[in-house]
JSON list of C-alpha atoms in Angstrom, two decimals:
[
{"chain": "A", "resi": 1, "resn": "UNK", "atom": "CA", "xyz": [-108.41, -2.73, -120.39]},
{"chain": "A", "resi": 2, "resn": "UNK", "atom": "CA", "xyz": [-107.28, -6.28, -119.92]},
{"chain": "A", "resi": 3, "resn": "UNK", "atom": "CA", "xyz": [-107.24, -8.08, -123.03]},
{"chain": "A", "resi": 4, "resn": "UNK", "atom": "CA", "xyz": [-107.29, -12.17, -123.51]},
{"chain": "A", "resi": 5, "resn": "UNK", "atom": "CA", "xyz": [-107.01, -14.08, -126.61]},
{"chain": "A", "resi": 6, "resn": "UNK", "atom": "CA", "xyz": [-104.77, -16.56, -128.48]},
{"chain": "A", "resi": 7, "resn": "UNK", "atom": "CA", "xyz": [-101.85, -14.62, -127.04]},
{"chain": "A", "resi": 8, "resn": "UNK", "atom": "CA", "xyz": [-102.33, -14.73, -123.71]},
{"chain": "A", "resi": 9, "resn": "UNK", "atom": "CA", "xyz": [-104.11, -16.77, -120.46]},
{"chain": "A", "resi": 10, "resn": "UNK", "atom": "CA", "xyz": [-106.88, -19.75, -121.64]},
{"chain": "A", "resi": 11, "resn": "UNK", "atom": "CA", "xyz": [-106.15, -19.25, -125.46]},
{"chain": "A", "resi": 12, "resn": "UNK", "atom": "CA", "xyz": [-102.59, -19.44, -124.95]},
{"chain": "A", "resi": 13, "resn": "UNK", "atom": "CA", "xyz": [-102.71, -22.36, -122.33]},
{"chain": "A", "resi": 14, "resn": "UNK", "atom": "CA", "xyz": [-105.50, -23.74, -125.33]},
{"chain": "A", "resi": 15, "resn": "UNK", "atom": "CA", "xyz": [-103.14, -22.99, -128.51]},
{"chain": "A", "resi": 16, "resn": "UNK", "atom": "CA", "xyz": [-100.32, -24.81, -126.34]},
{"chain": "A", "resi": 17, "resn": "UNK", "atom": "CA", "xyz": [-101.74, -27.91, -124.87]},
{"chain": "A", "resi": 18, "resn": "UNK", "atom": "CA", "xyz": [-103.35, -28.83, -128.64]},
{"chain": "A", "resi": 19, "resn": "UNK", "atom": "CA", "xyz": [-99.62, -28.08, -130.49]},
{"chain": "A", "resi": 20, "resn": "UNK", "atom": "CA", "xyz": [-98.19, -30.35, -127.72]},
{"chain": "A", "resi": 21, "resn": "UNK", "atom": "CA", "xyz": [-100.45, -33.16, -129.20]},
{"chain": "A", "resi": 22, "resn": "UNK", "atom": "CA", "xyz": [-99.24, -32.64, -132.85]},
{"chain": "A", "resi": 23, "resn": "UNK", "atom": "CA", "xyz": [-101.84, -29.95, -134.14]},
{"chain": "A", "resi": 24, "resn": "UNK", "atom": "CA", "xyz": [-100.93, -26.77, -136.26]},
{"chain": "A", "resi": 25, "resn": "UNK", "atom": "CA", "xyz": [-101.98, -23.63, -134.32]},
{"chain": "A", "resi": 26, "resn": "UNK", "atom": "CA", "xyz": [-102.95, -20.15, -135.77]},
{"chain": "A", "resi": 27, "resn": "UNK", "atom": "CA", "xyz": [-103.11, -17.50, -133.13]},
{"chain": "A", "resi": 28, "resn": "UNK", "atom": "CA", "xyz": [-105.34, -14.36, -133.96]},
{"chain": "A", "resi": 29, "resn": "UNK", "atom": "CA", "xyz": [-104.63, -12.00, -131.69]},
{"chain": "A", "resi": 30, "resn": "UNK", "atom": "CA", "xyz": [-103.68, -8.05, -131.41]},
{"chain": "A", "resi": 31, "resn": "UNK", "atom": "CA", "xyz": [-101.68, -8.43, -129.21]},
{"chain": "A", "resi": 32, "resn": "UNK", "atom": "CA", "xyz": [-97.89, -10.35, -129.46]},
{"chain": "A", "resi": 33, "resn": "UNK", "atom": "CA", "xyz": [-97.54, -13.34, -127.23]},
{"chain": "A", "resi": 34, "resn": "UNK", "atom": "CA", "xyz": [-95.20, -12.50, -124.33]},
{"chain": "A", "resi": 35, "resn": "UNK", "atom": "CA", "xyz": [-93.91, -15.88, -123.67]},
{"chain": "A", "resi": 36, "resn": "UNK", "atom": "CA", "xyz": [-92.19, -18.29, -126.79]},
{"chain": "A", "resi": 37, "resn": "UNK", "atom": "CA", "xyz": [-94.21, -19.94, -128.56]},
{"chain": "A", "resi": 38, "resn": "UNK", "atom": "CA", "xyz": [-93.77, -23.37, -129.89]},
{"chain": "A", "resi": 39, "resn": "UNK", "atom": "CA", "xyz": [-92.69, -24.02, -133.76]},
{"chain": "A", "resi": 40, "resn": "UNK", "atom": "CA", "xyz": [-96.60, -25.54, -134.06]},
{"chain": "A", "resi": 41, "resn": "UNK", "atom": "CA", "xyz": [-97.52, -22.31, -133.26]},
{"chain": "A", "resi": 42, "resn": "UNK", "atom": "CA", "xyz": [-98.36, -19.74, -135.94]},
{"chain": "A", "resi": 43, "resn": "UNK", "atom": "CA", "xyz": [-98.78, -15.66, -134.58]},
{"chain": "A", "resi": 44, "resn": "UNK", "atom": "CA", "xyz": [-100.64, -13.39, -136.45]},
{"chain": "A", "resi": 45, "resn": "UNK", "atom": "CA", "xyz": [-101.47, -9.99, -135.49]},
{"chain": "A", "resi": 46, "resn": "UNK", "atom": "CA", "xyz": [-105.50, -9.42, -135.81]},
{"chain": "A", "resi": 47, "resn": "UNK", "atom": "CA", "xyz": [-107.88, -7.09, -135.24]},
{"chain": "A", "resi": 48, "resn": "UNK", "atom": "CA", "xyz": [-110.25, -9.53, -134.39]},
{"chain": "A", "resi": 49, "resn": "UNK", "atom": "CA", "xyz": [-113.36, -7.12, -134.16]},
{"chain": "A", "resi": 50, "resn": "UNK", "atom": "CA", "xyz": [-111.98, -6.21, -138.30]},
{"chain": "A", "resi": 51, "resn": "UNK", "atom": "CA", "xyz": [-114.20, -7.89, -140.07]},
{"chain": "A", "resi": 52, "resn": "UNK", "atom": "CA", "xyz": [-111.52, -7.96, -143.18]},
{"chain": "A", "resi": 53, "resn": "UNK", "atom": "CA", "xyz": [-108.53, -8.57, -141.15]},
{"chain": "A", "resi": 54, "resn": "UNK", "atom": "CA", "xyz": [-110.73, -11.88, -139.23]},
{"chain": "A", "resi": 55, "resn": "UNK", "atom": "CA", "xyz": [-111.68, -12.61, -142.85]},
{"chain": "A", "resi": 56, "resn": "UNK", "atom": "CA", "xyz": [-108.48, -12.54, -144.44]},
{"chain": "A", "resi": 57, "resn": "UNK", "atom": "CA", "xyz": [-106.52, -14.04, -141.51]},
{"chain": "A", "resi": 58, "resn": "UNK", "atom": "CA", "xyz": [-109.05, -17.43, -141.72]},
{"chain": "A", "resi": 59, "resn": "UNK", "atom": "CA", "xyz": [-109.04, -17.36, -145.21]},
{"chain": "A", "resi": 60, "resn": "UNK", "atom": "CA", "xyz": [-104.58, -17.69, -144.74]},
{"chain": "A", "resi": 61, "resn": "UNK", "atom": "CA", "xyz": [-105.58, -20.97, -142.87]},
{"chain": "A", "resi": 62, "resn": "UNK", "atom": "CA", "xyz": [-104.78, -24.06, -145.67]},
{"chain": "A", "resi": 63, "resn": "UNK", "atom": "CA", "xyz": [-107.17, -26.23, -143.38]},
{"chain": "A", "resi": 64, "resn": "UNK", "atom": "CA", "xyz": [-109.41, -25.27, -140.78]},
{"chain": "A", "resi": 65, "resn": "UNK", "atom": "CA", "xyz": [-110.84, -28.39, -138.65]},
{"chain": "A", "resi": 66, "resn": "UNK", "atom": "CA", "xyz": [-111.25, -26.91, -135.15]},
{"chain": "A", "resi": 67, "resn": "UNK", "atom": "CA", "xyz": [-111.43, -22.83, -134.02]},
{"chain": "A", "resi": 68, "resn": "UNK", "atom": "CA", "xyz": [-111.59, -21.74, -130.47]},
{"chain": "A", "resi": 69, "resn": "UNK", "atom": "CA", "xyz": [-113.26, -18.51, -129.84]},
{"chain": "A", "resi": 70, "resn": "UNK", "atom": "CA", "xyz": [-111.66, -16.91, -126.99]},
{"chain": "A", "resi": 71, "resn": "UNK", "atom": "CA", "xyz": [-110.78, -13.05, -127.26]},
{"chain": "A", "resi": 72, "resn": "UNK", "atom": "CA", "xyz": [-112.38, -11.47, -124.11]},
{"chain": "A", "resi": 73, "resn": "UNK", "atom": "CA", "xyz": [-112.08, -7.85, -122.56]},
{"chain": "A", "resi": 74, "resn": "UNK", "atom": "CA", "xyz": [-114.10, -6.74, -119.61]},
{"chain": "A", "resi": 75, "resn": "UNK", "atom": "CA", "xyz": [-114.95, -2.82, -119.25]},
{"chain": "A", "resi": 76, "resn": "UNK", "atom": "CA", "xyz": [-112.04, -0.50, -118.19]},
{"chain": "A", "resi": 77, "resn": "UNK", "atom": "CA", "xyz": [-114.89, 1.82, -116.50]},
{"chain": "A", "resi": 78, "resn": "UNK", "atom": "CA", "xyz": [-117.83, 1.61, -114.13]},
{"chain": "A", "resi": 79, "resn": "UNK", "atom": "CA", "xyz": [-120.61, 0.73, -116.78]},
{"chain": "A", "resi": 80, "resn": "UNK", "atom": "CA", "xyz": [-123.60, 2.43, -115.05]},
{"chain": "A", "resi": 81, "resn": "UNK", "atom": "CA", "xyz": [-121.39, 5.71, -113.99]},
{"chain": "A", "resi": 82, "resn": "UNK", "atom": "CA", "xyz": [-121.94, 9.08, -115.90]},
{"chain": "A", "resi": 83, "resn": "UNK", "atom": "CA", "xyz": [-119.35, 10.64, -118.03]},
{"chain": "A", "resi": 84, "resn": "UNK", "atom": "CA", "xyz": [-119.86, 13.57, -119.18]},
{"chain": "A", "resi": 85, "resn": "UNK", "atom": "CA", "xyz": [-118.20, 15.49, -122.15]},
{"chain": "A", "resi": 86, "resn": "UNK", "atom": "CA", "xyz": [-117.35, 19.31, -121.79]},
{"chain": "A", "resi": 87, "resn": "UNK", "atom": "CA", "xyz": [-120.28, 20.19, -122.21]},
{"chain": "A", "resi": 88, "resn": "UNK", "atom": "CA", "xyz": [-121.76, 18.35, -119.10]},
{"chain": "A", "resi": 89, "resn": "UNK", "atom": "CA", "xyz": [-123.65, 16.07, -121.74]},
{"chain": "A", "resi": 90, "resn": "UNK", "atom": "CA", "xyz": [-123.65, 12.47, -120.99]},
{"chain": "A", "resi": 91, "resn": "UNK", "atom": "CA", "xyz": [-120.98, 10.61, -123.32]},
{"chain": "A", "resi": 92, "resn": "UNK", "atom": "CA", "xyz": [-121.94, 8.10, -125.43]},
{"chain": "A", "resi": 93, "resn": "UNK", "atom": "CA", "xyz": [-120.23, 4.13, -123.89]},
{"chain": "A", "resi": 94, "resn": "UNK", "atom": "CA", "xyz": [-117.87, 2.50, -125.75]},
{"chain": "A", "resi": 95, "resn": "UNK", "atom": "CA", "xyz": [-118.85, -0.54, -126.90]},
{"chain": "A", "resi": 96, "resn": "UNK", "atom": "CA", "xyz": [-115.02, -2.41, -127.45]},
{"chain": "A", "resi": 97, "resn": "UNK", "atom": "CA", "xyz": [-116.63, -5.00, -125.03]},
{"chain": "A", "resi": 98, "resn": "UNK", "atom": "CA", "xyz": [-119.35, -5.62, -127.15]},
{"chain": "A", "resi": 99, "resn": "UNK", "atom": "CA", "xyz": [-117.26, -5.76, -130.25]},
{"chain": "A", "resi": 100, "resn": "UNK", "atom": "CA", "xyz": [-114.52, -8.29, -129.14]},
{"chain": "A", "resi": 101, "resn": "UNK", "atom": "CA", "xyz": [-116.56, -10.77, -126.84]},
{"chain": "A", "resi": 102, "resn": "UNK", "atom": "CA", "xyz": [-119.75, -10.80, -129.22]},
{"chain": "A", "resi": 103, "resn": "UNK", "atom": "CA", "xyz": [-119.50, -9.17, -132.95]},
{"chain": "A", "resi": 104, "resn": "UNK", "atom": "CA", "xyz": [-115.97, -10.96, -133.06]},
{"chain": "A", "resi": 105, "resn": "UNK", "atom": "CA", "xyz": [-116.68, -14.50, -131.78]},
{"chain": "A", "resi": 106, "resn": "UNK", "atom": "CA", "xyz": [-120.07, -14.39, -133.90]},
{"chain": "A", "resi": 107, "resn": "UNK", "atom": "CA", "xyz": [-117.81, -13.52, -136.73]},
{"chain": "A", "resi": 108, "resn": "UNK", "atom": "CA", "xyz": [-114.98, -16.07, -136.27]},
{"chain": "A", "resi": 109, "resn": "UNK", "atom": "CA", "xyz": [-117.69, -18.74, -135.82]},
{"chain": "A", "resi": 110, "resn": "UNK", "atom": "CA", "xyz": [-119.52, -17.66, -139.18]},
{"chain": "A", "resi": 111, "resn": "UNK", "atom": "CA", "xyz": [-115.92, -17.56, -141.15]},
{"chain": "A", "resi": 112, "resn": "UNK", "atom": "CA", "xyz": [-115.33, -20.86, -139.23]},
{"chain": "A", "resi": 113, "resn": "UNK", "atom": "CA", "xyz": [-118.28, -22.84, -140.27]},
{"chain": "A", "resi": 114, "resn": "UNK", "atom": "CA", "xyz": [-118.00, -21.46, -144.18]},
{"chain": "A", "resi": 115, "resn": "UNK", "atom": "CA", "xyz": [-114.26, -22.98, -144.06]},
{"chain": "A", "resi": 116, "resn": "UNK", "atom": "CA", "xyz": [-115.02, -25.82, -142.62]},
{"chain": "A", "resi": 117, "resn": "UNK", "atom": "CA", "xyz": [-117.96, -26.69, -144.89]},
{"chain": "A", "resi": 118, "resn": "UNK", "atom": "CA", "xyz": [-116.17, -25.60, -148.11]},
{"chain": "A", "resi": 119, "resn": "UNK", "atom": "CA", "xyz": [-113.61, -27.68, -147.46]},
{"chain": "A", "resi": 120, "resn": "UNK", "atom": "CA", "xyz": [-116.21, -30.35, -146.17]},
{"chain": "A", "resi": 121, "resn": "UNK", "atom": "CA", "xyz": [-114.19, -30.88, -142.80]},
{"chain": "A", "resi": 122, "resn": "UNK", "atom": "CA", "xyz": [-116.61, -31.97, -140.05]},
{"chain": "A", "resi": 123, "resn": "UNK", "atom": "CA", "xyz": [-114.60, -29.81, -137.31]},
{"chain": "A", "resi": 124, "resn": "UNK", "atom": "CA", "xyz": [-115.19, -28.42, -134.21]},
{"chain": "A", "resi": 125, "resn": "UNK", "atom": "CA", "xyz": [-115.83, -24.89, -133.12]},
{"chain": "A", "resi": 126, "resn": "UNK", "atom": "CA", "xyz": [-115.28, -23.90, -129.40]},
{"chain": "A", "resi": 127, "resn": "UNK", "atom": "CA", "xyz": [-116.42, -20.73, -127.70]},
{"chain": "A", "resi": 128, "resn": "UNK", "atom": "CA", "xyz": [-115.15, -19.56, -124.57]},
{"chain": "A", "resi": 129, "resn": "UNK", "atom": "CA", "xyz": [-117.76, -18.32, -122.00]},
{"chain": "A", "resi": 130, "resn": "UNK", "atom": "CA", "xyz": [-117.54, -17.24, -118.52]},
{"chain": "A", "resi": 131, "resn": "UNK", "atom": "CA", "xyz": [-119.61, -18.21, -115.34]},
{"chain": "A", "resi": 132, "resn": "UNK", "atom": "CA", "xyz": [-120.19, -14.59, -115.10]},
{"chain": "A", "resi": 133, "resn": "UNK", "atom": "CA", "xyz": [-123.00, -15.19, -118.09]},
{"chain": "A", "resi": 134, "resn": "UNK", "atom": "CA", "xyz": [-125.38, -16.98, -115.64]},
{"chain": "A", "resi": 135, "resn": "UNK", "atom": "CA", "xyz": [-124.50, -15.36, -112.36]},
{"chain": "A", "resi": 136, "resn": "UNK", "atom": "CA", "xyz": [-123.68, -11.51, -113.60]},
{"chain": "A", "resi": 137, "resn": "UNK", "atom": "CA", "xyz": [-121.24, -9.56, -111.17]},
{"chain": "A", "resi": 138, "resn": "UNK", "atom": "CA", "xyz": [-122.34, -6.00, -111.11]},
{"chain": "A", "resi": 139, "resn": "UNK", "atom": "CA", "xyz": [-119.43, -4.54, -111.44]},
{"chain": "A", "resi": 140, "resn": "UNK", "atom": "CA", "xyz": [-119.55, -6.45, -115.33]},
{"chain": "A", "resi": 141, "resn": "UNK", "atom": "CA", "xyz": [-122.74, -5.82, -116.50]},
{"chain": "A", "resi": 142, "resn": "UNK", "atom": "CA", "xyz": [-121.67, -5.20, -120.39]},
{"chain": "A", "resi": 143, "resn": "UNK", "atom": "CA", "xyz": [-119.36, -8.58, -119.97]},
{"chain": "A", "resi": 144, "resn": "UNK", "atom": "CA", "xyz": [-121.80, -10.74, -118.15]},
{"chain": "A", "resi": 145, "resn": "UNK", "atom": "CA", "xyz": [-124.39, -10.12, -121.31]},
{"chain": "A", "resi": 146, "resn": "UNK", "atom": "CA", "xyz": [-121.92, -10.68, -123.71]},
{"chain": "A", "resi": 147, "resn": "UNK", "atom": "CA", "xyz": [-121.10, -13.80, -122.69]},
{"chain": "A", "resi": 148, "resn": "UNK", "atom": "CA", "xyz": [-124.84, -15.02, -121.80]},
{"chain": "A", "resi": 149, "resn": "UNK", "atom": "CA", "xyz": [-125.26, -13.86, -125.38]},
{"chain": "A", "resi": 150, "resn": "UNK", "atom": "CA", "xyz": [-122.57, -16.37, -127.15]},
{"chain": "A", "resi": 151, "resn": "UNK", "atom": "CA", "xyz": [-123.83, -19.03, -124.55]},
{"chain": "A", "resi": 152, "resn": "UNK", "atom": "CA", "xyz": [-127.25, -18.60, -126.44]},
{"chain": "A", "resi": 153, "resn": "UNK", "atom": "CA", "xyz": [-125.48, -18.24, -129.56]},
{"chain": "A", "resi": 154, "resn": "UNK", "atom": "CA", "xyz": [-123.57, -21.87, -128.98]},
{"chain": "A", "resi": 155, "resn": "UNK", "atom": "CA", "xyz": [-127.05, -23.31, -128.30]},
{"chain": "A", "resi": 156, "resn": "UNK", "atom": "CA", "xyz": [-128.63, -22.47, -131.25]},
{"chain": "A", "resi": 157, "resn": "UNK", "atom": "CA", "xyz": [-125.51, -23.54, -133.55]},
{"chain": "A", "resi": 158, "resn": "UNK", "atom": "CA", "xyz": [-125.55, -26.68, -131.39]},
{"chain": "A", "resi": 159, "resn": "UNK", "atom": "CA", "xyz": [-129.40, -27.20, -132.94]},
{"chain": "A", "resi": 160, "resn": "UNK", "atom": "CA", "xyz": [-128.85, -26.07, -135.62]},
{"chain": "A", "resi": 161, "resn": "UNK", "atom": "CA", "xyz": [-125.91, -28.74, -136.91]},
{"chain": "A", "resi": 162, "resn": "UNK", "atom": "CA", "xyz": [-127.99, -31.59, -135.51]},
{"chain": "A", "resi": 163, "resn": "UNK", "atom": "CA", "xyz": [-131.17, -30.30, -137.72]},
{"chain": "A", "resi": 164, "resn": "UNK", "atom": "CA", "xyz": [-128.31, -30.50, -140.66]},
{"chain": "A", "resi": 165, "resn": "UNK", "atom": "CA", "xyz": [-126.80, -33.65, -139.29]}
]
């Protein structure tokens, strides 16, 4: 199961580009960055679909003004095929998609926004999304939903700071 956060592909390219203009980076991720990262760039090893860990690891953060939410897995098995235990009972999914590329991103945004208006820092809060959202492949059913879901999610935050504004 291919995994993408801070660590790796559009976070990493993200974390980089931002500490290259003078920003201090914090990269949640569970998995170590393979390439070396710059000194602006802080690693720390997160479970980010841990409440606790998420919690704890934004709560380390002295000031929070912008968080990108961009951990992302697709599924590691046909969705729609059967799997059946021993005893030729259908298995229960998993649901790891669901819990890193929804329950996590709707958490980092929630510990996000409490920082940020704590600390009354007007910041930013960016969530990645994928064209697969609003033209599904069907080999990604699980992913494509997930990620129409945090588009819809991003709306209604969008609304719901200009109400507050």
């Amino acid at each position: 199961m291919g995994c993408q956060g801070g660590a790796s592909g559009i976070g990493l390219a993200a974390a980089t580009i931002l500490a290259n203009k003078g920003a201090d980076v914090h990269i949640l991720d569970l998995n170590q960055p393979i390439d070396t990262l710059s000194t602006k760039i802080r690693f720390r090893q997160c479970d980010v679909t841990n409440w606790i860990q998420l919690r704890d690891a934004v709560d380390s953060i002295p000031r929070l003004d912008f968080a990108f939410a961009n951990a992302g897995i697709v599924e590691n098995t046909e969705y729609f095929t059967d799997i059946l235990d021993s005893d030729g009972k259908l298995q229960q999914p998993t649901y790891d998609v669901l819990g890193v590329n929804f329950t996590a991103v709707v958490n980092l945004v929630k510990l996000a926004w409490s920082s940020m208006r704590r600390n009354k820092i007007q910041g930013s809060i960016v969530i990645t999304t994928s064209a697969t959202a609003y033209a599904p492949e069907q080999s990604l059913p699980v992913f494509a939903g997930t990620k129409l879901a945090v588009s819809s999610m991003m709306r209604c935050d969008t609304y719901y700071s200009l109400y507050l504004s």
